[in-house]
Amino acid sequence: MKKILLTGGSGFLGSRIRYFYDQEKQKEWEIYSPTHQEMDMARPGQISDYVTGLKPDIVIHCGTVADTEYVAQYPRESFQITVEGSCHLAETIKQLQKDVSFLLMSSDYVYQDKTISGISYNEKKDALKEDEAGTQNEYGRQKLEAERRCMEIYPHTIALRLTWMYDLPAAGLKNKPNFLTNLLEMKKENKPLTLASHEYRGITSVWEVVKNLEKAATLPGGSYNFGSSNSLSTFRLGKELAVTLGLPEALLMEDDQRYADHPRNLTMNLEKVRKYDICFSDTLEGMQCFLPSRLL
């Protein structure tokens, strides 16, 4: 049976990957998700020992620092894990001398400084392509550097640039605030929720990401936008979903000052992955399909 090595298996994405392969793919794949004590990404020797002993067919690397505020506050500590740890992992995979698919989880933050100048988003027809990455944001810079270095070490590195993801809380899975839970919390607490009208980004069901990973493992080495498209501002998206969910629209507050001078654009062009039959729902359509079956 083929083996998957999953790092970061206790996180929001990782816990769902582990659940999916344990429950839905157990006849095809054995999934191994070492604890921090078993494989510390800051300890090259532990990385080498674990990977060499397992000899996986696919490595899904979610074990980097996901907290943007922590990265900004402690960039050196984060760099050691996100960049150097990923490089140690790539080097160990290379030394296995077998065809391993290395899926490196990256982020749409690599496009953090790609603003929309002088035109509204609806007038800008093109979402961002893979070769348009560039940012001075520390979190995005470290993600880009990890991509670059890992590909130099192991050319079959497949860097997946993920959007913000969502799911509802579930027992046994890592939960954290996301766009949907923020909306539902607004209703539960009867408190206003402020959303920016000059921000545009895709937001993806974590389960669509999970289910597309097996196809992603067959991609040629390179960087790929990997998530939902979107043409609505964050505020407009919230308004549309409020109607779907029957939420009080009066509680949604428009922030038209944030990003007003330089509208924030993290929306990604998905043409590259679509050529390999990897598809994602549009952000609004995906949420509208996701929600009814889970809220009944």
mmCIF file of C-alpha atoms in Angstrom:
data_model
loop_
_atom_site.group_PDB
_atom_site.id
_atom_site.type_symbol
_atom_site.label_atom_id
_atom_site.label_comp_id
_atom_site.label_asym_id
_atom_site.label_seq_id
_atom_site.Cartn_x
_atom_site.Cartn_y
_atom_site.Cartn_z
ATOM 1 C CA MET A 1 0.000 0.000 0.000
ATOM 2 C CA LYS A 2 1.249 3.493 -0.825
ATOM 3 C CA LYS A 3 2.280 5.834 1.969
ATOM 4 C CA ILE A 4 1.551 9.493 2.645
ATOM 5 C CA LEU A 5 3.645 11.536 5.058
ATOM 6 C CA LEU A 6 1.613 14.442 6.427
ATOM 7 C CA THR A 7 3.281 17.174 8.465
ATOM 8 C CA GLY A 8 1.193 19.569 10.530
ATOM 9 C CA GLY A 9 -1.498 16.937 10.964
ATOM 10 C CA SER A 10 -2.981 18.614 14.046
ATOM 11 C CA GLY A 11 -3.731 21.908 12.247
ATOM 12 C CA PHE A 12 -6.887 23.170 10.531
ATOM 13 C CA LEU A 13 -6.030 21.710 7.123
ATOM 14 C CA GLY A 14 -3.865 18.846 8.343
ATOM 15 C CA SER A 15 -6.470 17.387 10.697
ATOM 16 C CA ARG A 16 -8.975 17.238 7.846
ATOM 17 C CA ILE A 17 -6.477 15.632 5.483
ATOM 18 C CA ARG A 18 -5.759 12.995 8.096
ATOM 19 C CA TYR A 19 -9.491 12.400 8.695
ATOM 20 C CA PHE A 20 -10.264 12.126 4.963
ATOM 21 C CA TYR A 21 -7.528 9.598 4.227
ATOM 22 C CA ASP A 22 -8.288 7.590 7.366
ATOM 23 C CA GLN A 23 -12.014 7.436 6.602
ATOM 24 C CA GLU A 24 -12.333 7.597 2.817
ATOM 25 C CA LYS A 25 -9.035 6.344 1.390
ATOM 26 C CA GLN A 26 -7.886 3.754 3.907
ATOM 27 C CA LYS A 27 -7.899 0.959 1.283
ATOM 28 C CA GLU A 28 -5.592 2.923 -1.023
ATOM 29 C CA TRP A 29 -3.291 4.887 1.256
ATOM 30 C CA GLU A 30 -1.587 4.617 4.598
ATOM 31 C CA ILE A 31 -1.228 8.071 6.116
ATOM 32 C CA TYR A 32 1.462 8.867 8.669
ATOM 33 C CA SER A 33 1.293 12.093 10.631
ATOM 34 C CA PRO A 34 4.170 12.411 13.120
ATOM 35 C CA THR A 35 3.773 14.512 16.235
ATOM 36 C CA HIS A 36 6.013 17.479 16.970
ATOM 37 C CA GLN A 37 8.002 15.250 19.312
ATOM 38 C CA GLU A 38 8.481 12.631 16.601
ATOM 39 C CA MET A 39 9.487 15.051 13.827
ATOM 40 C CA ASP A 40 10.329 18.604 14.863
ATOM 41 C CA MET A 41 10.698 20.802 11.753
ATOM 42 C CA ALA A 42 13.445 22.733 13.541
ATOM 43 C CA ARG A 43 15.534 19.557 13.970
ATOM 44 C CA PRO A 44 17.079 18.337 10.679
ATOM 45 C CA GLY A 45 18.154 15.025 12.204
ATOM 46 C CA GLN A 46 14.605 14.124 13.193
ATOM 47 C CA ILE A 47 13.330 15.048 9.731
ATOM 48 C CA SER A 48 15.937 12.884 8.044
ATOM 49 C CA ASP A 49 15.416 9.902 10.349
ATOM 50 C CA TYR A 50 11.633 9.883 10.046
ATOM 51 C CA VAL A 51 11.414 10.395 6.285
ATOM 52 C CA THR A 52 14.234 7.953 5.508
ATOM 53 C CA GLY A 53 12.622 5.318 7.677
ATOM 54 C CA LEU A 54 9.158 5.763 6.162
ATOM 55 C CA LYS A 55 10.087 6.215 2.468
ATOM 56 C CA PRO A 56 6.753 7.851 1.557
ATOM 57 C CA ASP A 57 5.235 8.115 -1.910
ATOM 58 C CA ILE A 58 3.648 11.501 -1.217
ATOM 59 C CA VAL A 59 4.665 14.166 1.284
ATOM 60 C CA ILE A 60 1.988 16.746 2.184
ATOM 61 C CA HIS A 61 3.795 19.493 4.034
ATOM 62 C CA CYS A 62 1.439 21.574 6.188
ATOM 63 C CA GLY A 63 3.899 21.841 9.087
ATOM 64 C CA THR A 64 4.920 25.487 8.659
ATOM 65 C CA VAL A 65 3.971 28.552 10.715
ATOM 66 C CA ALA A 66 0.415 29.593 9.793
ATOM 67 C CA ASP A 67 -0.039 32.534 12.176
ATOM 68 C CA THR A 68 0.712 35.734 10.247
ATOM 69 C CA GLU A 69 1.005 37.830 13.419
ATOM 70 C CA TYR A 70 3.502 35.392 14.935
ATOM 71 C CA VAL A 71 5.596 35.541 11.764
ATOM 72 C CA ALA A 72 5.631 39.338 11.871
ATOM 73 C CA GLN A 73 6.633 39.349 15.542
ATOM 74 C CA TYR A 74 9.112 36.455 15.455
ATOM 75 C CA PRO A 75 10.431 36.298 11.874
ATOM 76 C CA ARG A 76 13.637 34.418 12.711
ATOM 77 C CA GLU A 77 11.864 31.642 14.597
ATOM 78 C CA SER A 78 9.304 31.335 11.821
ATOM 79 C CA PHE A 79 11.993 31.316 9.114
ATOM 80 C CA GLN A 80 13.683 28.391 10.832
ATOM 81 C CA ILE A 81 10.522 26.296 10.463
ATOM 82 C CA THR A 82 8.821 27.617 7.323
ATOM 83 C CA VAL A 83 11.916 28.006 5.142
ATOM 84 C CA GLU A 84 14.806 26.054 6.657
ATOM 85 C CA GLY A 85 12.645 23.174 7.885
ATOM 86 C CA SER A 86 10.976 22.855 4.475
ATOM 87 C CA CYS A 87 14.421 22.824 2.828
ATOM 88 C CA HIS A 88 15.629 20.043 5.132
ATOM 89 C CA LEU A 89 12.520 18.076 4.195
ATOM 90 C CA ALA A 90 13.113 18.642 0.462
ATOM 91 C CA GLU A 91 16.752 17.579 0.799
ATOM 92 C CA THR A 92 15.784 14.376 2.605
ATOM 93 C CA ILE A 93 13.181 13.558 -0.059
ATOM 94 C CA LYS A 94 15.806 14.093 -2.754
ATOM 95 C CA GLN A 95 18.147 11.648 -1.031
ATOM 96 C CA LEU A 96 15.492 8.906 -1.080
ATOM 97 C CA GLN A 97 16.193 8.535 -4.814
ATOM 98 C CA LYS A 98 12.596 7.662 -5.615
ATOM 99 C CA ASP A 99 9.824 9.613 -7.341
ATOM 100 C CA VAL A 100 8.145 11.299 -4.376
ATOM 101 C CA SER A 101 5.432 13.925 -4.865
ATOM 102 C CA PHE A 102 6.283 16.786 -2.491
ATOM 103 C CA LEU A 103 3.235 19.000 -1.883
ATOM 104 C CA LEU A 104 4.368 22.215 -0.202
ATOM 105 C CA MET A 105 1.505 24.261 1.211
ATOM 106 C CA SER A 106 1.982 27.923 0.298
ATOM 107 C CA SER A 107 -0.390 30.911 0.439
ATOM 108 C CA ASP A 108 -2.156 33.664 -1.489
ATOM 109 C CA TYR A 109 -0.173 36.047 0.731
ATOM 110 C CA VAL A 110 2.581 35.795 -1.867
ATOM 111 C CA TYR A 111 0.406 38.310 -3.748
ATOM 112 C CA GLN A 112 -0.057 40.591 -0.723
ATOM 113 C CA ASP A 113 1.242 43.763 -2.412
ATOM 114 C CA LYS A 114 -0.587 43.246 -5.700
ATOM 115 C CA THR A 115 -3.069 46.115 -5.381
ATOM 116 C CA ILE A 116 -5.563 47.394 -7.931
ATOM 117 C CA SER A 117 -4.527 50.893 -8.938
ATOM 118 C CA GLY A 118 -6.944 53.407 -10.361
ATOM 119 C CA ILE A 119 -9.675 50.960 -11.418
ATOM 120 C CA SER A 120 -12.345 48.953 -9.680
ATOM 121 C CA TYR A 121 -11.961 45.202 -9.458
ATOM 122 C CA ASN A 122 -14.872 44.613 -11.819
ATOM 123 C CA GLU A 123 -12.964 46.571 -14.471
ATOM 124 C CA LYS A 124 -9.828 44.489 -13.916
ATOM 125 C CA LYS A 125 -10.494 41.313 -15.870
ATOM 126 C CA ASP A 126 -7.440 39.276 -14.873
ATOM 127 C CA ALA A 127 -6.925 37.596 -11.520
ATOM 128 C CA LEU A 128 -3.327 37.021 -10.482
ATOM 129 C CA LYS A 129 -1.243 34.386 -12.247
ATOM 130 C CA GLU A 130 1.527 32.365 -10.656
ATOM 131 C CA ASP A 131 4.349 34.449 -12.141
ATOM 132 C CA GLU A 132 2.931 37.666 -10.652
ATOM 133 C CA ALA A 133 3.873 36.836 -7.059
ATOM 134 C CA GLY A 134 5.683 39.477 -5.062
ATOM 135 C CA THR A 135 5.310 40.840 -1.546
ATOM 136 C CA GLN A 136 7.057 42.689 1.251
ATOM 137 C CA ASN A 137 4.782 41.039 3.820
ATOM 138 C CA GLU A 138 6.985 38.815 6.017
ATOM 139 C CA TYR A 139 4.581 35.875 5.969
ATOM 140 C CA GLY A 140 4.294 35.990 2.172
ATOM 141 C CA ARG A 141 8.041 36.518 1.735
ATOM 142 C CA GLN A 142 8.828 33.407 3.756
ATOM 143 C CA LYS A 143 6.324 31.361 1.776
ATOM 144 C CA LEU A 144 7.876 32.517 -1.498
ATOM 145 C CA GLU A 145 11.379 31.821 -0.243
ATOM 146 C CA ALA A 146 10.367 28.314 0.834
ATOM 147 C CA GLU A 147 8.934 27.702 -2.651
ATOM 148 C CA ARG A 148 12.074 28.950 -4.371
ATOM 149 C CA ARG A 149 14.578 27.059 -2.235
ATOM 150 C CA CYS A 150 12.645 23.779 -2.182
ATOM 151 C CA MET A 151 12.344 23.791 -5.978
ATOM 152 C CA GLU A 152 16.069 24.375 -6.312
ATOM 153 C CA ILE A 153 16.740 21.396 -4.037
ATOM 154 C CA TYR A 154 14.007 19.094 -5.328
ATOM 155 C CA PRO A 155 12.572 20.200 -8.704
ATOM 156 C CA HIS A 156 9.455 18.042 -8.293
ATOM 157 C CA THR A 157 8.297 20.270 -5.439
ATOM 158 C CA ILE A 158 4.628 21.185 -6.034
ATOM 159 C CA ALA A 159 3.838 24.450 -4.230
ATOM 160 C CA LEU A 160 0.108 24.960 -3.704
ATOM 161 C CA ARG A 161 -0.883 28.560 -3.035
ATOM 162 C CA LEU A 162 -3.918 28.298 -0.795
ATOM 163 C CA THR A 163 -6.594 30.898 -0.099
ATOM 164 C CA TRP A 164 -8.295 31.559 3.216
ATOM 165 C CA MET A 165 -10.273 28.377 3.934
ATOM 166 C CA TYR A 166 -13.499 27.686 5.790
ATOM 167 C CA ASP A 167 -15.368 24.930 7.582
ATOM 168 C CA LEU A 168 -17.799 24.698 10.467
ATOM 169 C CA PRO A 169 -16.596 23.401 13.851
ATOM 170 C CA ALA A 170 -16.422 19.603 14.028
ATOM 171 C CA ALA A 171 -15.502 17.251 16.832
ATOM 172 C CA GLY A 172 -11.984 15.859 16.586
ATOM 173 C CA LEU A 173 -10.871 18.405 14.005
ATOM 174 C CA LYS A 174 -8.899 21.590 14.558
ATOM 175 C CA ASN A 175 -11.225 24.575 14.516
ATOM 176 C CA LYS A 176 -10.354 28.232 14.051
ATOM 177 C CA PRO A 177 -12.269 31.386 13.122
ATOM 178 C CA ASN A 178 -12.986 31.797 9.422
ATOM 179 C CA PHE A 179 -15.287 33.794 7.177
ATOM 180 C CA LEU A 180 -18.332 31.584 7.737
ATOM 181 C CA THR A 181 -17.915 31.205 11.485
ATOM 182 C CA ASN A 182 -17.477 34.983 11.765
ATOM 183 C CA LEU A 183 -20.831 35.499 10.019
ATOM 184 C CA LEU A 184 -22.592 32.941 12.186
ATOM 185 C CA GLU A 185 -21.030 34.407 15.334
ATOM 186 C CA MET A 186 -22.388 37.808 14.294
ATOM 187 C CA LYS A 187 -25.915 36.387 14.386
ATOM 188 C CA LYS A 188 -25.409 34.400 17.571
ATOM 189 C CA GLU A 189 -23.952 37.304 19.534
ATOM 190 C CA ASN A 190 -26.047 39.969 17.769
ATOM 191 C CA LYS A 191 -22.886 42.022 17.273
ATOM 192 C CA PRO A 192 -21.852 43.980 14.167
ATOM 193 C CA LEU A 193 -19.289 42.510 11.781
ATOM 194 C CA THR A 194 -17.136 44.918 9.778
ATOM 195 C CA LEU A 195 -15.952 43.861 6.321
ATOM 196 C CA ALA A 196 -13.758 45.722 3.843
ATOM 197 C CA SER A 197 -15.264 46.859 0.543
ATOM 198 C CA HIS A 198 -11.860 47.347 -1.116
ATOM 199 C CA GLU A 199 -10.588 43.806 -0.514
ATOM 200 C CA TYR A 200 -10.939 40.953 -2.991
ATOM 201 C CA ARG A 201 -9.827 37.391 -2.276
ATOM 202 C CA GLY A 202 -10.896 33.834 -2.891
ATOM 203 C CA ILE A 203 -12.184 31.854 0.102
ATOM 204 C CA THR A 204 -12.286 28.075 -0.287
ATOM 205 C CA SER A 205 -13.954 25.126 1.409
ATOM 206 C CA VAL A 206 -11.174 23.220 3.133
ATOM 207 C CA TRP A 207 -12.798 19.991 1.941
ATOM 208 C CA GLU A 208 -12.389 20.993 -1.721
ATOM 209 C CA VAL A 209 -8.687 21.479 -1.036
ATOM 210 C CA VAL A 210 -8.421 18.114 0.713
ATOM 211 C CA LYS A 211 -10.189 16.202 -2.052
ATOM 212 C CA ASN A 212 -8.050 17.772 -4.788
ATOM 213 C CA LEU A 213 -4.711 16.886 -3.191
ATOM 214 C CA GLU A 214 -4.454 13.450 -4.793
ATOM 215 C CA LYS A 215 -4.728 15.012 -8.247
ATOM 216 C CA ALA A 216 -2.276 17.713 -7.205
ATOM 217 C CA ALA A 217 0.281 15.015 -6.426
ATOM 218 C CA THR A 218 0.426 14.192 -10.158
ATOM 219 C CA LEU A 219 1.272 17.774 -11.207
ATOM 220 C CA PRO A 220 4.679 18.666 -12.632
ATOM 221 C CA GLY A 221 6.932 20.530 -10.240
ATOM 222 C CA GLY A 222 6.111 24.225 -9.916
ATOM 223 C CA SER A 223 3.851 26.744 -8.181
ATOM 224 C CA TYR A 224 0.065 26.567 -8.545
ATOM 225 C CA ASN A 225 -2.846 28.732 -7.464
ATOM 226 C CA PHE A 226 -5.031 26.279 -5.568
ATOM 227 C CA GLY A 227 -8.445 27.436 -4.386
ATOM 228 C CA SER A 228 -11.646 29.258 -5.244
ATOM 229 C CA SER A 229 -11.985 32.211 -7.582
ATOM 230 C CA ASN A 230 -13.932 35.301 -6.556
ATOM 231 C CA SER A 231 -15.156 38.546 -8.128
ATOM 232 C CA LEU A 232 -16.845 40.087 -5.075
ATOM 233 C CA SER A 233 -15.416 42.351 -2.403
ATOM 234 C CA THR A 234 -15.315 40.872 1.085
ATOM 235 C CA PHE A 235 -18.199 43.152 2.119
ATOM 236 C CA ARG A 236 -20.332 42.254 -0.912
ATOM 237 C CA LEU A 237 -19.669 38.575 -0.309
ATOM 238 C CA GLY A 238 -20.874 38.951 3.273
ATOM 239 C CA LYS A 239 -24.056 40.671 2.087
ATOM 240 C CA GLU A 240 -24.803 37.896 -0.412
ATOM 241 C CA LEU A 241 -24.295 35.193 2.194
ATOM 242 C CA ALA A 242 -26.403 37.051 4.738
ATOM 243 C CA VAL A 243 -29.318 36.714 2.319
ATOM 244 C CA THR A 244 -28.618 32.986 1.831
ATOM 245 C CA LEU A 245 -28.459 32.347 5.569
ATOM 246 C CA GLY A 246 -31.212 34.707 6.636
ATOM 247 C CA LEU A 247 -28.767 36.735 8.704
ATOM 248 C CA PRO A 248 -29.542 40.304 9.804
ATOM 249 C CA GLU A 249 -27.924 42.425 7.090
ATOM 250 C CA ALA A 250 -28.078 45.492 9.335
ATOM 251 C CA LEU A 251 -25.301 43.959 11.454
ATOM 252 C CA LEU A 252 -22.890 43.950 8.505
ATOM 253 C CA MET A 253 -20.815 47.125 8.583
ATOM 254 C CA GLU A 254 -18.968 48.350 5.494
ATOM 255 C CA ASP A 255 -15.375 49.472 5.991
ATOM 256 C CA ASP A 256 -14.741 51.664 2.949
ATOM 257 C CA GLN A 257 -11.552 53.203 4.337
ATOM 258 C CA ARG A 258 -9.341 50.155 4.685
ATOM 259 C CA TYR A 259 -7.407 49.569 1.446
ATOM 260 C CA ALA A 260 -9.199 52.571 -0.108
ATOM 261 C CA ASP A 261 -6.006 54.082 -1.548
ATOM 262 C CA HIS A 262 -4.690 50.716 -2.772
ATOM 263 C CA PRO A 263 -7.450 48.090 -3.053
ATOM 264 C CA ARG A 264 -6.217 44.710 -1.873
ATOM 265 C CA ASN A 265 -6.310 41.985 -4.492
ATOM 266 C CA LEU A 266 -5.480 38.383 -3.559
ATOM 267 C CA THR A 267 -7.749 36.765 -6.144
ATOM 268 C CA MET A 268 -5.955 34.060 -8.091
ATOM 269 C CA ASN A 269 -6.130 32.948 -11.711
ATOM 270 C CA LEU A 270 -6.803 29.197 -11.836
ATOM 271 C CA GLU A 271 -6.114 28.458 -15.504
ATOM 272 C CA LYS A 272 -2.933 26.534 -14.744
ATOM 273 C CA VAL A 273 -4.507 23.890 -12.471
ATOM 274 C CA ARG A 274 -7.641 23.655 -14.591
ATOM 275 C CA LYS A 275 -5.486 22.330 -17.429
ATOM 276 C CA TYR A 276 -4.905 19.288 -15.205
ATOM 277 C CA ASP A 277 -8.621 18.778 -14.471
ATOM 278 C CA ILE A 278 -8.378 20.298 -10.978
ATOM 279 C CA CYS A 279 -11.415 22.466 -10.324
ATOM 280 C CA PHE A 280 -12.766 24.553 -7.459
ATOM 281 C CA SER A 281 -16.129 26.201 -6.915
ATOM 282 C CA ASP A 282 -16.415 29.968 -7.166
ATOM 283 C CA THR A 283 -16.271 31.427 -3.642
ATOM 284 C CA LEU A 284 -19.934 32.483 -3.392
ATOM 285 C CA GLU A 285 -21.299 29.400 -5.154
ATOM 286 C CA GLY A 286 -19.143 27.130 -3.014
ATOM 287 C CA MET A 287 -20.382 28.645 0.222
ATOM 288 C CA GLN A 288 -24.004 28.607 -0.899
ATOM 289 C CA CYS A 289 -23.737 24.882 -1.726
ATOM 290 C CA PHE A 290 -21.735 24.079 1.411
ATOM 291 C CA LEU A 291 -24.012 25.693 3.957
ATOM 292 C CA PRO A 292 -27.585 24.375 3.602
ATOM 293 C CA SER A 293 -26.721 20.712 4.150
ATOM 294 C CA ARG A 294 -24.751 21.573 7.281
ATOM 295 C CA LEU A 295 -27.182 23.980 8.896
ATOM 296 C CA LEU A 296 -30.428 22.065 8.512
#
